[in-house]
Amino acid sequence: MTLQENKSVVRRFYEEVHGGNLDVLGELVDADCYVHAWRSDNRVTLSEARQGLLSQRTSFPDWKIEVHKLVAEGDIVASDLTIT
């Protein structure tokens, strides 16, 4: 995938999660995804990611995700965002 395509996938991830649609996680998140913000940079499985997001949505049902910037290099996309 191109850098722009990688950024588009990440942007769609945030849009879907913001909208509460976690059913698309299997489509957007690779089994080998490495999440640097959760659990001190440990790898998380798709099931763990889904469970964490469900827990957050339950705790904060009216949360908003605002993506300020996405930066891509190789197969890594970094996100600058605010969740309120």
GROMACS .gro file of C-alpha atoms in nm:
model
   84
    1MET     CA    1   0.000   0.000   0.000
    2THR     CA    2   0.107   0.359  -0.057
    3LEU     CA    3   0.162   0.601   0.229
    4GLN     CA    4  -0.163   0.777   0.140
    5GLU     CA    5  -0.354   0.446   0.140
    6ASN     CA    6  -0.210   0.360   0.482
    7LYS     CA    7  -0.320   0.699   0.615
    8SER     CA    8  -0.666   0.651   0.464
    9VAL     CA    9  -0.704   0.319   0.646
   10VAL     CA   10  -0.606   0.478   0.977
   11ARG     CA   11  -0.840   0.774   0.920
   12ARG     CA   12  -1.125   0.534   0.842
   13PHE     CA   13  -1.040   0.336   1.158
   14TYR     CA   14  -1.089   0.647   1.370
   15GLU     CA   15  -1.408   0.742   1.184
   16GLU     CA   16  -1.557   0.395   1.234
   17VAL     CA   17  -1.454   0.373   1.599
   18HIS     CA   18  -1.588   0.724   1.662
   19GLY     CA   19  -1.918   0.616   1.509
   20GLY     CA   20  -1.929   0.300   1.721
   21ASN     CA   21  -1.886   0.060   1.430
   22LEU     CA   22  -1.639  -0.196   1.563
   23ASP     CA   23  -1.755  -0.462   1.318
   24VAL     CA   24  -1.504  -0.332   1.061
   25LEU     CA   25  -1.200  -0.388   1.283
   26GLY     CA   26  -1.120  -0.719   1.114
   27GLU     CA   27  -1.117  -0.537   0.782
   28LEU     CA   28  -0.902  -0.246   0.900
   29VAL     CA   29  -0.667  -0.397   1.159
   30ASP     CA   30  -0.411  -0.658   1.058
   31ALA     CA   31  -0.348  -0.947   1.294
   32ASP     CA   32   0.014  -0.828   1.321
   33CYS     CA   33  -0.077  -0.469   1.404
   34TYR     CA   34   0.147  -0.309   1.666
   35VAL     CA   35  -0.030  -0.049   1.879
   36HIS     CA   36   0.216   0.186   2.049
   37ALA     CA   37  -0.037   0.375   2.264
   38TRP     CA   38  -0.193   0.078   2.444
   39ARG     CA   39  -0.037  -0.128   2.717
   40SER     CA   40   0.310   0.020   2.702
   41ASP     CA   41   0.383  -0.071   2.340
   42ASN     CA   42   0.283  -0.436   2.367
   43ARG     CA   43   0.127  -0.616   2.075
   44VAL     CA   44  -0.247  -0.656   2.105
   45THR     CA   45  -0.464  -0.907   1.929
   46LEU     CA   46  -0.766  -0.801   1.729
   47SER     CA   47  -0.987  -0.942   2.005
   48GLU     CA   48  -0.800  -0.740   2.270
   49ALA     CA   49  -0.827  -0.424   2.061
   50ARG     CA   50  -1.201  -0.478   2.014
   51GLN     CA   51  -1.249  -0.543   2.387
   52GLY     CA   52  -1.051  -0.231   2.481
   53LEU     CA   53  -1.251  -0.015   2.241
   54LEU     CA   54  -1.581  -0.161   2.364
   55SER     CA   55  -1.478  -0.085   2.721
   56GLN     CA   56  -1.392   0.274   2.630
   57ARG     CA   57  -1.718   0.320   2.437
   58THR     CA   58  -1.912   0.185   2.735
   59SER     CA   59  -1.732   0.413   2.980
   60PHE     CA   60  -1.751   0.719   2.754
   61PRO     CA   61  -2.051   0.673   2.521
   62ASP     CA   62  -2.042   1.032   2.395
   63TRP     CA   63  -1.670   1.046   2.321
   64LYS     CA   64  -1.540   1.235   2.022
   65ILE     CA   65  -1.225   1.161   1.824
   66GLU     CA   66  -1.063   1.450   1.640
   67VAL     CA   67  -0.772   1.361   1.412
   68HIS     CA   68  -0.535   1.655   1.373
   69LYS     CA   69  -0.259   1.495   1.171
   70LEU     CA   70  -0.153   1.158   1.030
   71VAL     CA   71   0.213   1.102   0.941
   72ALA     CA   72   0.319   0.794   0.746
   73GLU     CA   73   0.655   0.636   0.677
   74GLY     CA   74   0.693   0.285   0.542
   75ASP     CA   75   0.414   0.079   0.696
   76ILE     CA   76   0.384   0.296   1.008
   77VAL     CA   77   0.120   0.566   1.057
   78ALA     CA   78   0.144   0.801   1.355
   79SER     CA   79  -0.167   0.985   1.471
   80ASP     CA   80  -0.195   1.321   1.640
   81LEU     CA   81  -0.545   1.325   1.783
   82THR     CA   82  -0.766   1.439   2.066
   83ILE     CA   83  -1.024   1.216   2.231
   84THR     CA   84  -1.277   1.396   2.450
   0.00000   0.00000   0.00000
